[in-house]
Structures are given as structure tokens and as C-alpha cells.
Amino acid sequence: MKIIREPHEMQQTALTLRDKAIRIGLVPTMGAFHDGHVSLMRRAKSENDVCVVSLFVNPLQFNDPADLARYPRNEAADLEIARSVGVDILFMPSVAAMYPPDAQTFVEVTRVSQPLCGGRRPGHFRGVATVVAKLFMLTLPRRAYFGLKDYQQCRVIAQMARDLYFPPDLVFCPTVREPDGLAMSSRNVRLTPEERRAATVLPRALELAQACFAAGETNPTVIQTQVREHLATEPRARVEYVEVVNAQTLEPLTEIAEPALVALAVWFGDVRLIDSVMLTPPKPNPAPPAPDLGDISDIPHRTNVPS
Ligand code: PAF
């Protein structure tokens, strides 16, 4: 595994590979690898010629300096994991290299950045969009892989890629969960054993939302109330938000007649966890066959997240 720390060296390497028609699969990360990261790396490896993993704790996406300071870092273990998975290039730039003092350019995705985490973490998605844009330009991937646990992040990146005509295909992969259902997150290692046990209330609350919906409930307020009431049974859980929103626009809904997202952010001690599930109404009976539209019915889909 090659380790590259200099952005220009990374870009030069990517250009050389591209000239030889070697396809790069990029997995952007902030390190503290867990099995969710490993599944993205394995997929990137299997679907491309070269797997590049970026490891960069991006200060621009932390609105709270204390949160940035506490963010888990474990470089030695990460190197070991990346090597064992067969990652070809680990790109580990410094903050000074990614954000030189004279940098003046930022990427801001407007509407989908505003609800949910956006309103509570000002500047967070501007930081995410800016660093992902830089990583795309430095690694020139054919495909880039992201976990759907950070659903709003996926929507923001899909919107940015569409608006700015970024070339990589975006591959959004299902949330990887612990055996007890807790979504894997680098932040989980910071939970005390009691908080870790308490955090299982999150997947249970989301399962309840799915069960209510499967039983025919389509009123988002009713589902939101059920989720909140379930979370309230766990005294260690401090709810930041529970929302049921349109899965594409992330805006509030009055009825779940199209795919909806139940999203939550909950604190356990000083650890903030997010999770979500999608509620997808069954498709109505198929319409009679459409007239043959020739070539235009063949336009490929660029991503697997509604955009
Ligand atoms: O999901 C993450 O780990 C980060 O937000 C990302 C996409 C690597 C950007 O810093």
C-alpha cells in the first residue's frame, strides 16, 4: 500500500493512472475505521482497478472545536486495516496542505444542506462539500463510495455532483450495523459501556417507525411521536431531533405518499449519534405499458440515491 501525503503527488498519481485507463474507486473517510468503512473499501476494490482511501479529519466540517478535538483518531490501527483489506493508496494529507492560508474557495449546496443536521451544525455541509470536491479533483475517481448512515451527507454530495457536473459515479451503500442493530460509526468508540447499551434504543425506535408504517400509518406526526416516546424510555438518551421528511428534498411532509426518511440525532453523554430509515410506500398498480420512446428511455441513472 502506498501512502501519499502531498495533494499534488496524489493528483499526479491519479492523472498517470487515468492516462493508462486505470479506474480509481475512492472511499473518502475521516479514519477510525470500522466494518462499515471496510465494506466500502472492499466494494471499491472489487468494482475498480485501484482503490484509493482518503483519511482526513476535515476541520472545516466541525462547527464545534471541542467535537473536532474529541474526534477518534487511530492512525496505526487504520494503516493496519487498510493494508489488510488491500487498499492500494492511502491518501493522508495535512490540514495545511488541504487548506493553505490563502485558500478562498468553498462549495455550498443550499436547500438540502439546511434541514436536519444542517440547521443544528452550521457550516457542516459546506465543509463536507468543499472537502469532497477537493478529494474528487485530487484523486480523479471513476466511482466514489459513501455510507448511507450519513443520509443527508449523501444527498448533499449527490446534489453537488449533479449541479457541478462532477464525473464520478456515486455509490451509496447501506448502513452497516452491529449485531444489536446500532449503526456503525467512528463515534461509537467514545460511548461508555452504559451509553453503548443505552444506544440500542436508536435502532429499536427506528424499527418501531418501520412497523407503524408497515401497519398502515402514513401520518408523519404519528410516527414521529411514536419514535420520540420510545426514545424517552431510555434516560441516557438526549434527543436533538426526530424528523420524518421527504427523502429527496428533506423537507417536512404531511403524508407519507412518497419515499420518506425517519431521521434522528440523539446524544449519549457527549457523543452525538445519528441514524435513519427509509419508509417507501408500495408502488401503485403498474400503469398500462407506455408507448415505445426509443432512445430517450435509455438514459442511465447516475446514482442510487433519489436526486
Ligand atoms: O463521512 C465522512 O467520513 C466525512 O464526512 C467525509 C465524507 C469523509 C468528508 O470529510
PDB file of C-alpha atoms and ligand atoms in Angstrom:
ATOM      1  CA  MET A   1       0.000   0.000   0.000  1.00  0.00           C
ATOM      2  CA  LYS A   2       1.325   3.367  -0.994  1.00  0.00           C
ATOM      3  CA  ILE A   3       0.866   6.272   1.429  1.00  0.00           C
ATOM      4  CA  ILE A   4       0.601   9.705  -0.147  1.00  0.00           C
ATOM      5  CA  ARG A   5       0.504  12.862   1.959  1.00  0.00           C
ATOM      6  CA  GLU A   6       1.004  15.614  -0.625  1.00  0.00           C
ATOM      7  CA  PRO A   7      -2.084  16.706  -2.615  1.00  0.00           C
ATOM      8  CA  HIS A   8      -0.055  17.415  -5.767  1.00  0.00           C
ATOM      9  CA  GLU A   9       1.575  13.990  -5.615  1.00  0.00           C
ATOM     10  CA  MET A  10      -1.867  12.424  -5.217  1.00  0.00           C
ATOM     11  CA  GLN A  11      -3.204  14.305  -8.235  1.00  0.00           C
ATOM     12  CA  GLN A  12      -0.155  13.468 -10.343  1.00  0.00           C
ATOM     13  CA  THR A  13      -0.522   9.778  -9.454  1.00  0.00           C
ATOM     14  CA  ALA A  14      -4.244   9.884 -10.330  1.00  0.00           C
ATOM     15  CA  LEU A  15      -3.507  11.581 -13.674  1.00  0.00           C
ATOM     16  CA  THR A  16      -0.912   8.946 -14.537  1.00  0.00           C
ATOM     17  CA  LEU A  17      -3.380   6.160 -13.705  1.00  0.00           C
ATOM     18  CA  ARG A  18      -6.117   7.858 -15.721  1.00  0.00           C
ATOM     19  CA  ASP A  19      -3.824   8.168 -18.740  1.00  0.00           C
ATOM     20  CA  LYS A  20      -3.411   4.400 -18.600  1.00  0.00           C
ATOM     21  CA  ALA A  21      -7.208   3.918 -18.380  1.00  0.00           C
ATOM     22  CA  ILE A  22      -6.838   2.548 -14.841  1.00  0.00           C
ATOM     23  CA  ARG A  23     -10.093   3.179 -12.947  1.00  0.00           C
ATOM     24  CA  ILE A  24      -9.890   4.551  -9.406  1.00  0.00           C
ATOM     25  CA  GLY A  25     -12.500   3.796  -6.741  1.00  0.00           C
ATOM     26  CA  LEU A  26     -12.372   6.401  -3.952  1.00  0.00           C
ATOM     27  CA  VAL A  27     -13.516   5.901  -0.365  1.00  0.00           C
ATOM     28  CA  PRO A  28     -13.383   9.257   1.458  1.00  0.00           C
ATOM     29  CA  THR A  29     -13.061   8.803   5.247  1.00  0.00           C
ATOM     30  CA  MET A  30     -12.082  10.559   8.437  1.00  0.00           C
ATOM     31  CA  GLY A  31     -10.386   7.426   9.769  1.00  0.00           C
ATOM     32  CA  ALA A  32     -11.084   5.426  12.955  1.00  0.00           C
ATOM     33  CA  PHE A  33     -12.023   2.602  10.617  1.00  0.00           C
ATOM     34  CA  HIS A  34     -14.785   0.133  11.451  1.00  0.00           C
ATOM     35  CA  ASP A  35     -16.510  -2.595   9.449  1.00  0.00           C
ATOM     36  CA  GLY A  36     -18.659  -0.011   7.662  1.00  0.00           C
ATOM     37  CA  HIS A  37     -15.504   1.543   6.186  1.00  0.00           C
ATOM     38  CA  VAL A  38     -14.125  -1.898   5.402  1.00  0.00           C
ATOM     39  CA  SER A  39     -17.240  -2.813   3.430  1.00  0.00           C
ATOM     40  CA  LEU A  40     -16.869   0.399   1.351  1.00  0.00           C
ATOM     41  CA  MET A  41     -13.176  -0.373   0.735  1.00  0.00           C
ATOM     42  CA  ARG A  42     -13.925  -3.941  -0.338  1.00  0.00           C
ATOM     43  CA  ARG A  43     -16.621  -2.750  -2.713  1.00  0.00           C
ATOM     44  CA  ALA A  44     -14.380  -0.034  -4.187  1.00  0.00           C
ATOM     45  CA  LYS A  45     -11.670  -2.622  -4.666  1.00  0.00           C
ATOM     46  CA  SER A  46     -13.938  -5.131  -6.365  1.00  0.00           C
ATOM     47  CA  GLU A  47     -15.508  -2.601  -8.768  1.00  0.00           C
ATOM     48  CA  ASN A  48     -12.386  -0.669  -9.858  1.00  0.00           C
ATOM     49  CA  ASP A  49      -8.768  -1.277 -10.790  1.00  0.00           C
ATOM     50  CA  VAL A  50      -7.280   0.729  -7.938  1.00  0.00           C
ATOM     51  CA  CYS A  51      -8.758   1.531  -4.519  1.00  0.00           C
ATOM     52  CA  VAL A  52      -7.835   4.899  -3.023  1.00  0.00           C
ATOM     53  CA  VAL A  53      -8.884   5.657   0.551  1.00  0.00           C
ATOM     54  CA  SER A  54      -8.564   9.194   1.856  1.00  0.00           C
ATOM     55  CA  LEU A  55      -8.051   9.665   5.577  1.00  0.00           C
ATOM     56  CA  PHE A  56      -8.507  13.278   6.579  1.00  0.00           C
ATOM     57  CA  VAL A  57     -10.242  14.638   9.675  1.00  0.00           C
ATOM     58  CA  ASN A  58     -11.661  17.680   7.979  1.00  0.00           C
ATOM     59  CA  PRO A  59     -11.689  20.652  10.369  1.00  0.00           C
ATOM     60  CA  LEU A  60     -13.974  22.617   8.066  1.00  0.00           C
ATOM     61  CA  GLN A  61     -16.947  20.350   8.790  1.00  0.00           C
ATOM     62  CA  PHE A  62     -16.722  20.676  12.589  1.00  0.00           C
ATOM     63  CA  ASN A  63     -18.708  23.614  13.877  1.00  0.00           C
ATOM     64  CA  ASP A  64     -17.580  22.847  17.443  1.00  0.00           C
ATOM     65  CA  PRO A  65     -13.791  22.851  18.133  1.00  0.00           C
ATOM     66  CA  ALA A  66     -14.326  20.525  21.136  1.00  0.00           C
ATOM     67  CA  ASP A  67     -16.009  17.979  18.833  1.00  0.00           C
ATOM     68  CA  LEU A  68     -13.032  18.161  16.452  1.00  0.00           C
ATOM     69  CA  ALA A  69     -10.581  17.666  19.333  1.00  0.00           C
ATOM     70  CA  ARG A  70     -12.553  14.650  20.621  1.00  0.00           C
ATOM     71  CA  TYR A  71     -12.973  13.012  17.200  1.00  0.00           C
ATOM     72  CA  PRO A  72     -11.445   9.493  17.429  1.00  0.00           C
ATOM     73  CA  ARG A  73      -8.076   9.082  15.716  1.00  0.00           C
ATOM     74  CA  ASN A  74      -6.128   5.846  15.459  1.00  0.00           C
ATOM     75  CA  GLU A  75      -3.644   6.064  12.617  1.00  0.00           C
ATOM     76  CA  ALA A  76      -1.686   2.897  13.443  1.00  0.00           C
ATOM     77  CA  ALA A  77      -4.816   0.714  13.546  1.00  0.00           C
ATOM     78  CA  ASP A  78      -6.177   2.391  10.391  1.00  0.00           C
ATOM     79  CA  LEU A  79      -2.982   1.647   8.455  1.00  0.00           C
ATOM     80  CA  GLU A  80      -3.175  -1.967   9.540  1.00  0.00           C
ATOM     81  CA  ILE A  81      -6.826  -2.302   8.482  1.00  0.00           C
ATOM     82  CA  ALA A  82      -6.288  -0.579   5.124  1.00  0.00           C
ATOM     83  CA  ARG A  83      -3.329  -2.864   4.401  1.00  0.00           C
ATOM     84  CA  SER A  84      -5.257  -5.993   5.359  1.00  0.00           C
ATOM     85  CA  VAL A  85      -8.132  -5.047   3.018  1.00  0.00           C
ATOM     86  CA  GLY A  86      -5.696  -4.484   0.158  1.00  0.00           C
ATOM     87  CA  VAL A  87      -6.180  -0.732  -0.272  1.00  0.00           C
ATOM     88  CA  ASP A  88      -3.772   0.407  -2.991  1.00  0.00           C
ATOM     89  CA  ILE A  89      -3.279   4.050  -1.987  1.00  0.00           C
ATOM     90  CA  LEU A  90      -3.952   5.717   1.352  1.00  0.00           C
ATOM     91  CA  PHE A  91      -4.127   9.477   0.902  1.00  0.00           C
ATOM     92  CA  MET A  92      -3.448  11.249   4.206  1.00  0.00           C
ATOM     93  CA  PRO A  93      -2.987  14.974   3.606  1.00  0.00           C
ATOM     94  CA  SER A  94      -2.287  17.511   6.343  1.00  0.00           C
ATOM     95  CA  VAL A  95      -4.721  20.304   7.213  1.00  0.00           C
ATOM     96  CA  ALA A  96      -2.190  22.888   6.000  1.00  0.00           C
ATOM     97  CA  ALA A  97      -1.923  21.158   2.622  1.00  0.00           C
ATOM     98  CA  MET A  98      -5.693  20.886   2.140  1.00  0.00           C
ATOM     99  CA  TYR A  99      -6.423  24.408   3.405  1.00  0.00           C
ATOM    100  CA  PRO A 100      -3.420  26.655   2.713  1.00  0.00           C
ATOM    101  CA  PRO A 101      -3.783  30.062   4.394  1.00  0.00           C
ATOM    102  CA  ASP A 102      -4.627  31.779   1.100  1.00  0.00           C
ATOM    103  CA  ALA A 103      -7.471  29.344   0.195  1.00  0.00           C
ATOM    104  CA  GLN A 104     -10.611  31.302  -0.697  1.00  0.00           C
ATOM    105  CA  THR A 105     -12.882  28.792  -2.417  1.00  0.00           C
ATOM    106  CA  PHE A 106     -15.693  26.838  -0.749  1.00  0.00           C
ATOM    107  CA  VAL A 107     -18.578  24.753  -2.043  1.00  0.00           C
ATOM    108  CA  GLU A 108     -22.040  25.397  -0.688  1.00  0.00           C
ATOM    109  CA  VAL A 109     -25.073  23.273  -1.525  1.00  0.00           C
ATOM    110  CA  THR A 110     -28.100  25.249  -0.434  1.00  0.00           C
ATOM    111  CA  ARG A 111     -31.528  23.651   0.135  1.00  0.00           C
ATOM    112  CA  VAL A 112     -30.695  20.045   1.054  1.00  0.00           C
ATOM    113  CA  SER A 113     -27.975  21.269   3.449  1.00  0.00           C
ATOM    114  CA  GLN A 114     -30.412  23.267   5.559  1.00  0.00           C
ATOM    115  CA  PRO A 115     -32.779  20.842   7.355  1.00  0.00           C
ATOM    116  CA  LEU A 116     -31.919  18.104   9.893  1.00  0.00           C
ATOM    117  CA  CYS A 117     -28.198  18.237  10.831  1.00  0.00           C
ATOM    118  CA  GLY A 118     -27.661  21.346   8.679  1.00  0.00           C
ATOM    119  CA  GLY A 119     -29.689  23.632  10.930  1.00  0.00           C
ATOM    120  CA  ARG A 120     -28.017  22.255  14.056  1.00  0.00           C
ATOM    121  CA  ARG A 121     -24.407  22.209  12.776  1.00  0.00           C
ATOM    122  CA  PRO A 122     -23.941  25.490  10.895  1.00  0.00           C
ATOM    123  CA  GLY A 123     -21.279  25.199   8.182  1.00  0.00           C
ATOM    124  CA  HIS A 124     -21.044  21.409   8.491  1.00  0.00           C
ATOM    125  CA  PHE A 125     -22.226  20.552   4.977  1.00  0.00           C
ATOM    126  CA  ARG A 126     -20.260  23.428   3.443  1.00  0.00           C
ATOM    127  CA  GLY A 127     -17.196  21.782   4.968  1.00  0.00           C
ATOM    128  CA  VAL A 128     -18.220  18.340   3.680  1.00  0.00           C
ATOM    129  CA  ALA A 129     -18.986  19.578   0.151  1.00  0.00           C
ATOM    130  CA  THR A 130     -15.741  21.564  -0.019  1.00  0.00           C
ATOM    131  CA  VAL A 131     -13.519  18.696   1.073  1.00  0.00           C
ATOM    132  CA  VAL A 132     -15.281  16.110  -1.104  1.00  0.00           C
ATOM    133  CA  ALA A 133     -14.928  18.416  -4.126  1.00  0.00           C
ATOM    134  CA  LYS A 134     -11.201  18.723  -3.389  1.00  0.00           C
ATOM    135  CA  LEU A 135     -10.860  14.957  -2.932  1.00  0.00           C
ATOM    136  CA  PHE A 136     -12.590  14.363  -6.277  1.00  0.00           C
ATOM    137  CA  MET A 137     -10.187  16.741  -8.022  1.00  0.00           C
ATOM    138  CA  LEU A 138      -7.151  15.199  -6.322  1.00  0.00           C
ATOM    139  CA  THR A 139      -7.995  11.524  -6.841  1.00  0.00           C
ATOM    140  CA  LEU A 140      -9.997  11.690 -10.111  1.00  0.00           C
ATOM    141  CA  PRO A 141     -12.140   8.665  -9.226  1.00  0.00           C
ATOM    142  CA  ARG A 142     -14.307   6.733 -11.653  1.00  0.00           C
ATOM    143  CA  ARG A 143     -16.527   5.848  -8.684  1.00  0.00           C
ATOM    144  CA  ALA A 144     -16.789   7.218  -5.142  1.00  0.00           C
ATOM    145  CA  TYR A 145     -18.298   5.303  -2.223  1.00  0.00           C
ATOM    146  CA  PHE A 146     -20.265   6.689   0.732  1.00  0.00           C
ATOM    147  CA  GLY A 147     -22.278   5.104   3.544  1.00  0.00           C
ATOM    148  CA  LEU A 148     -25.984   5.841   3.753  1.00  0.00           C
ATOM    149  CA  LYS A 149     -25.802   6.173   7.543  1.00  0.00           C
ATOM    150  CA  ASP A 150     -24.972   9.801   6.755  1.00  0.00           C
ATOM    151  CA  TYR A 151     -28.029  10.063   4.535  1.00  0.00           C
ATOM    152  CA  GLN A 152     -28.148  13.862   4.385  1.00  0.00           C
ATOM    153  CA  GLN A 153     -24.438  13.940   3.536  1.00  0.00           C
ATOM    154  CA  CYS A 154     -25.181  11.569   0.624  1.00  0.00           C
ATOM    155  CA  ARG A 155     -27.958  13.869  -0.597  1.00  0.00           C
ATOM    156  CA  VAL A 156     -25.694  16.927  -0.341  1.00  0.00           C
ATOM    157  CA  ILE A 157     -22.891  15.185  -2.260  1.00  0.00           C
ATOM    158  CA  ALA A 158     -25.292  13.862  -4.920  1.00  0.00           C
ATOM    159  CA  GLN A 159     -26.693  17.387  -5.383  1.00  0.00           C
ATOM    160  CA  MET A 160     -23.232  18.925  -5.589  1.00  0.00           C
ATOM    161  CA  ALA A 161     -22.060  16.318  -8.102  1.00  0.00           C
ATOM    162  CA  ARG A 162     -25.127  16.904 -10.236  1.00  0.00           C
ATOM    163  CA  ASP A 163     -25.024  20.693 -10.057  1.00  0.00           C
ATOM    164  CA  LEU A 164     -21.290  20.893 -10.822  1.00  0.00           C
ATOM    165  CA  TYR A 165     -21.171  18.022 -13.357  1.00  0.00           C
ATOM    166  CA  PHE A 166     -18.626  16.059 -11.330  1.00  0.00           C
ATOM    167  CA  PRO A 167     -17.764  12.933 -13.300  1.00  0.00           C
ATOM    168  CA  PRO A 168     -17.533  10.066 -10.771  1.00  0.00           C
ATOM    169  CA  ASP A 169     -20.405   7.690 -10.311  1.00  0.00           C
ATOM    170  CA  LEU A 170     -21.566   7.937  -6.724  1.00  0.00           C
ATOM    171  CA  VAL A 171     -22.207   4.663  -4.960  1.00  0.00           C
ATOM    172  CA  PHE A 172     -24.253   4.943  -1.777  1.00  0.00           C
ATOM    173  CA  CYS A 173     -24.004   1.816   0.356  1.00  0.00           C
ATOM    174  CA  PRO A 174     -26.377   0.517   3.042  1.00  0.00           C
ATOM    175  CA  THR A 175     -25.701   1.273   6.690  1.00  0.00           C
ATOM    176  CA  VAL A 176     -23.631  -1.451   8.346  1.00  0.00           C
ATOM    177  CA  ARG A 177     -24.934  -2.348  11.814  1.00  0.00           C
ATOM    178  CA  GLU A 178     -23.594  -4.072  14.913  1.00  0.00           C
ATOM    179  CA  PRO A 179     -25.321  -7.377  15.778  1.00  0.00           C
ATOM    180  CA  ASP A 180     -27.634  -5.479  18.187  1.00  0.00           C
ATOM    181  CA  GLY A 181     -28.629  -3.050  15.421  1.00  0.00           C
ATOM    182  CA  LEU A 182     -26.579   0.023  16.371  1.00  0.00           C
ATOM    183  CA  ALA A 183     -25.328   1.729  13.210  1.00  0.00           C
ATOM    184  CA  MET A 184     -21.540   1.524  12.938  1.00  0.00           C
ATOM    185  CA  SER A 185     -19.913   4.905  13.473  1.00  0.00           C
ATOM    186  CA  SER A 186     -16.415   6.046  14.376  1.00  0.00           C
ATOM    187  CA  ARG A 187     -18.022   7.887  17.278  1.00  0.00           C
ATOM    188  CA  ASN A 188     -19.294   4.656  18.908  1.00  0.00           C
ATOM    189  CA  VAL A 189     -15.862   4.002  20.497  1.00  0.00           C
ATOM    190  CA  ARG A 190     -16.375   7.079  22.659  1.00  0.00           C
ATOM    191  CA  LEU A 191     -19.504   5.662  24.347  1.00  0.00           C
ATOM    192  CA  THR A 192     -19.117   4.317  27.894  1.00  0.00           C
ATOM    193  CA  PRO A 193     -20.326   0.705  28.301  1.00  0.00           C
ATOM    194  CA  GLU A 194     -23.602   2.033  29.806  1.00  0.00           C
ATOM    195  CA  GLU A 195     -24.085   4.528  26.963  1.00  0.00           C
ATOM    196  CA  ARG A 196     -23.269   1.827  24.424  1.00  0.00           C
ATOM    197  CA  ARG A 197     -26.037  -0.370  25.887  1.00  0.00           C
ATOM    198  CA  ALA A 198     -28.428   2.586  26.005  1.00  0.00           C
ATOM    199  CA  ALA A 199     -27.716   3.481  22.357  1.00  0.00           C
ATOM    200  CA  THR A 200     -29.540   0.356  21.171  1.00  0.00           C
ATOM    201  CA  VAL A 201     -32.679   2.415  21.776  1.00  0.00           C
ATOM    202  CA  LEU A 202     -31.950   4.081  18.391  1.00  0.00           C
ATOM    203  CA  PRO A 203     -32.365   1.041  16.113  1.00  0.00           C
ATOM    204  CA  ARG A 204     -35.344  -0.094  18.226  1.00  0.00           C
ATOM    205  CA  ALA A 205     -37.030   3.302  17.766  1.00  0.00           C
ATOM    206  CA  LEU A 206     -36.428   3.193  14.012  1.00  0.00           C
ATOM    207  CA  GLU A 207     -37.749  -0.390  13.826  1.00  0.00           C
ATOM    208  CA  LEU A 208     -40.871   0.862  15.579  1.00  0.00           C
ATOM    209  CA  ALA A 209     -41.259   3.550  12.900  1.00  0.00           C
ATOM    210  CA  GLN A 210     -40.966   0.870  10.202  1.00  0.00           C
ATOM    211  CA  ALA A 211     -43.500  -1.351  11.988  1.00  0.00           C
ATOM    212  CA  CYS A 212     -46.018   1.527  12.337  1.00  0.00           C
ATOM    213  CA  PHE A 213     -45.642   2.340   8.659  1.00  0.00           C
ATOM    214  CA  ALA A 214     -45.951  -1.334   7.650  1.00  0.00           C
ATOM    215  CA  ALA A 215     -49.168  -1.479   9.709  1.00  0.00           C
ATOM    216  CA  GLY A 216     -50.624   1.296   7.534  1.00  0.00           C
ATOM    217  CA  GLU A 217     -49.727   4.508   9.380  1.00  0.00           C
ATOM    218  CA  THR A 218     -48.914   7.245   6.867  1.00  0.00           C
ATOM    219  CA  ASN A 219     -49.169  10.283   9.148  1.00  0.00           C
ATOM    220  CA  PRO A 220     -45.585  11.505   9.781  1.00  0.00           C
ATOM    221  CA  THR A 221     -46.543  13.203  13.054  1.00  0.00           C
ATOM    222  CA  VAL A 222     -47.907   9.952  14.486  1.00  0.00           C
ATOM    223  CA  ILE A 223     -44.720   8.085  13.520  1.00  0.00           C
ATOM    224  CA  GLN A 224     -42.519  10.866  14.892  1.00  0.00           C
ATOM    225  CA  THR A 225     -44.421  10.783  18.206  1.00  0.00           C
ATOM    226  CA  GLN A 226     -44.046   7.009  18.487  1.00  0.00           C
ATOM    227  CA  VAL A 227     -40.287   7.293  17.900  1.00  0.00           C
ATOM    228  CA  ARG A 228     -39.934  10.117  20.435  1.00  0.00           C
ATOM    229  CA  GLU A 229     -41.943   8.200  23.034  1.00  0.00           C
ATOM    230  CA  HIS A 230     -39.766   5.150  22.563  1.00  0.00           C
ATOM    231  CA  LEU A 231     -36.563   7.207  22.894  1.00  0.00           C
ATOM    232  CA  ALA A 232     -37.980   8.744  26.086  1.00  0.00           C
ATOM    233  CA  THR A 233     -37.914   5.270  27.702  1.00  0.00           C
ATOM    234  CA  GLU A 234     -34.104   5.489  27.756  1.00  0.00           C
ATOM    235  CA  PRO A 235     -32.985   8.035  30.382  1.00  0.00           C
ATOM    236  CA  ARG A 236     -29.454   8.343  28.925  1.00  0.00           C
ATOM    237  CA  ALA A 237     -30.770   9.430  25.503  1.00  0.00           C
ATOM    238  CA  ARG A 238     -30.990  13.211  24.922  1.00  0.00           C
ATOM    239  CA  VAL A 239     -32.911  13.803  21.726  1.00  0.00           C
ATOM    240  CA  GLU A 240     -31.650  16.567  19.439  1.00  0.00           C
ATOM    241  CA  TYR A 241     -34.176  15.856  16.721  1.00  0.00           C
ATOM    242  CA  VAL A 242     -36.527  13.246  15.329  1.00  0.00           C
ATOM    243  CA  GLU A 243     -37.971  14.143  11.954  1.00  0.00           C
ATOM    244  CA  VAL A 244     -39.911  12.471   9.182  1.00  0.00           C
ATOM    245  CA  VAL A 245     -39.089  14.186   5.899  1.00  0.00           C
ATOM    246  CA  ASN A 246     -39.347  13.763   2.162  1.00  0.00           C
ATOM    247  CA  ALA A 247     -36.388  11.502   1.288  1.00  0.00           C
ATOM    248  CA  GLN A 248     -35.423  13.618  -1.700  1.00  0.00           C
ATOM    249  CA  THR A 249     -35.938  17.214  -0.573  1.00  0.00           C
ATOM    250  CA  LEU A 250     -35.520  16.508   3.166  1.00  0.00           C
ATOM    251  CA  GLU A 251     -38.444  18.873   3.738  1.00  0.00           C
ATOM    252  CA  PRO A 252     -41.380  18.127   6.089  1.00  0.00           C
ATOM    253  CA  LEU A 253     -44.279  16.009   4.840  1.00  0.00           C
ATOM    254  CA  THR A 254     -47.971  15.995   5.620  1.00  0.00           C
ATOM    255  CA  GLU A 255     -48.468  12.412   4.449  1.00  0.00           C
ATOM    256  CA  ILE A 256     -46.114   9.585   3.521  1.00  0.00           C
ATOM    257  CA  ALA A 257     -47.192   9.091  -0.067  1.00  0.00           C
ATOM    258  CA  GLU A 258     -43.650   9.054  -1.443  1.00  0.00           C
ATOM    259  CA  PRO A 259     -40.342   7.786  -0.005  1.00  0.00           C
ATOM    260  CA  ALA A 260     -39.770   9.327   3.410  1.00  0.00           C
ATOM    261  CA  LEU A 261     -36.838   9.352   5.782  1.00  0.00           C
ATOM    262  CA  VAL A 262     -37.161   8.984   9.543  1.00  0.00           C
ATOM    263  CA  ALA A 263     -34.000  10.704  10.771  1.00  0.00           C
ATOM    264  CA  LEU A 264     -32.761  11.258  14.282  1.00  0.00           C
ATOM    265  CA  ALA A 265     -29.847  12.750  16.177  1.00  0.00           C
ATOM    266  CA  VAL A 266     -29.503  11.746  19.811  1.00  0.00           C
ATOM    267  CA  TRP A 267     -26.820  12.445  22.422  1.00  0.00           C
ATOM    268  CA  PHE A 268     -25.451   9.923  24.888  1.00  0.00           C
ATOM    269  CA  GLY A 269     -23.180  11.841  27.256  1.00  0.00           C
ATOM    270  CA  ASP A 270     -21.032  13.991  24.940  1.00  0.00           C
ATOM    271  CA  VAL A 271     -21.410  11.648  21.957  1.00  0.00           C
ATOM    272  CA  ARG A 272     -23.862  12.622  19.246  1.00  0.00           C
ATOM    273  CA  LEU A 273     -25.202   9.749  17.140  1.00  0.00           C
ATOM    274  CA  ILE A 274     -27.320   9.936  14.014  1.00  0.00           C
ATOM    275  CA  ASP A 275     -29.323   7.225  12.288  1.00  0.00           C
ATOM    276  CA  SER A 276     -32.224   6.962   9.872  1.00  0.00           C
ATOM    277  CA  VAL A 277     -34.512   4.597   7.992  1.00  0.00           C
ATOM    278  CA  MET A 278     -36.368   4.970   4.749  1.00  0.00           C
ATOM    279  CA  LEU A 279     -40.138   4.399   4.551  1.00  0.00           C
ATOM    280  CA  THR A 280     -41.120   3.553   0.989  1.00  0.00           C
ATOM    281  CA  PRO A 281     -44.810   3.372   0.093  1.00  0.00           C
ATOM    282  CA  PRO A 282     -45.697   0.448  -2.169  1.00  0.00           C
ATOM    283  CA  LYS A 283     -45.867   1.373  -5.837  1.00  0.00           C
ATOM    284  CA  PRO A 284     -49.421   1.738  -7.164  1.00  0.00           C
ATOM    285  CA  ASN A 285     -50.607  -0.891  -9.644  1.00  0.00           C
ATOM    286  CA  PRO A 286     -48.468  -0.718 -12.768  1.00  0.00           C
ATOM    287  CA  ALA A 287     -49.773   1.642 -15.430  1.00  0.00           C
ATOM    288  CA  PRO A 288     -50.578   0.206 -18.857  1.00  0.00           C
ATOM    289  CA  PRO A 289     -47.439  -0.174 -20.990  1.00  0.00           C
ATOM    290  CA  ALA A 290     -46.026   3.162 -22.157  1.00  0.00           C
ATOM    291  CA  PRO A 291     -45.583   3.846 -25.841  1.00  0.00           C
ATOM    292  CA  ASP A 292     -42.124   2.996 -27.158  1.00  0.00           C
ATOM    293  CA  LEU A 293     -39.981   6.132 -26.683  1.00  0.00           C
ATOM    294  CA  GLY A 294     -36.924   4.799 -28.430  1.00  0.00           C
ATOM    295  CA  ASP A 295     -33.532   6.017 -27.241  1.00  0.00           C
ATOM    296  CA  ILE A 296     -34.638   8.533 -24.617  1.00  0.00           C
ATOM    297  CA  SER A 297     -35.997   5.841 -22.268  1.00  0.00           C
ATOM    298  CA  ASP A 298     -32.444   4.567 -22.035  1.00  0.00           C
ATOM    299  CA  ILE A 299     -30.825   7.458 -20.134  1.00  0.00           C
ATOM    300  CA  PRO A 300     -28.662   5.841 -17.408  1.00  0.00           C
ATOM    301  CA  HIS A 301     -29.145   6.671 -13.729  1.00  0.00           C
ATOM    302  CA  ARG A 302     -26.000   8.222 -12.266  1.00  0.00           C
ATOM    303  CA  THR A 303     -26.600   7.497  -8.607  1.00  0.00           C
ATOM    304  CA  ASN A 304     -28.650   5.168  -6.465  1.00  0.00           C
ATOM    305  CA  VAL A 305     -29.983   7.872  -4.140  1.00  0.00           C
ATOM    306  CA  PRO A 306     -33.048   9.868  -5.131  1.00  0.00           C
ATOM    307  CA  SER A 307     -31.711  13.118  -6.521  1.00  0.00           C
TER     308      SER A 307
HETATM  309  O1  PAF B   1     -18.343  10.770   6.197  1.00  0.00           O
HETATM  310  C1  PAF B   1     -17.182  11.179   6.427  1.00  0.00           C
HETATM  311  O2  PAF B   1     -16.351  10.477   6.989  1.00  0.00           O
HETATM  312  C2  PAF B   1     -16.821  12.597   6.038  1.00  0.00           C
HETATM  313  O3  PAF B   1     -17.882  13.464   6.198  1.00  0.00           O
HETATM  314  C3  PAF B   1     -16.245  12.702   4.622  1.00  0.00           C
HETATM  315  C4  PAF B   1     -17.242  12.294   3.555  1.00  0.00           C
HETATM  316  C5  PAF B   1     -15.003  11.825   4.513  1.00  0.00           C
HETATM  317  C6  PAF B   1     -15.828  14.142   4.329  1.00  0.00           C
HETATM  318  O4  PAF B   1     -14.888  14.586   5.264  1.00  0.00           O
END
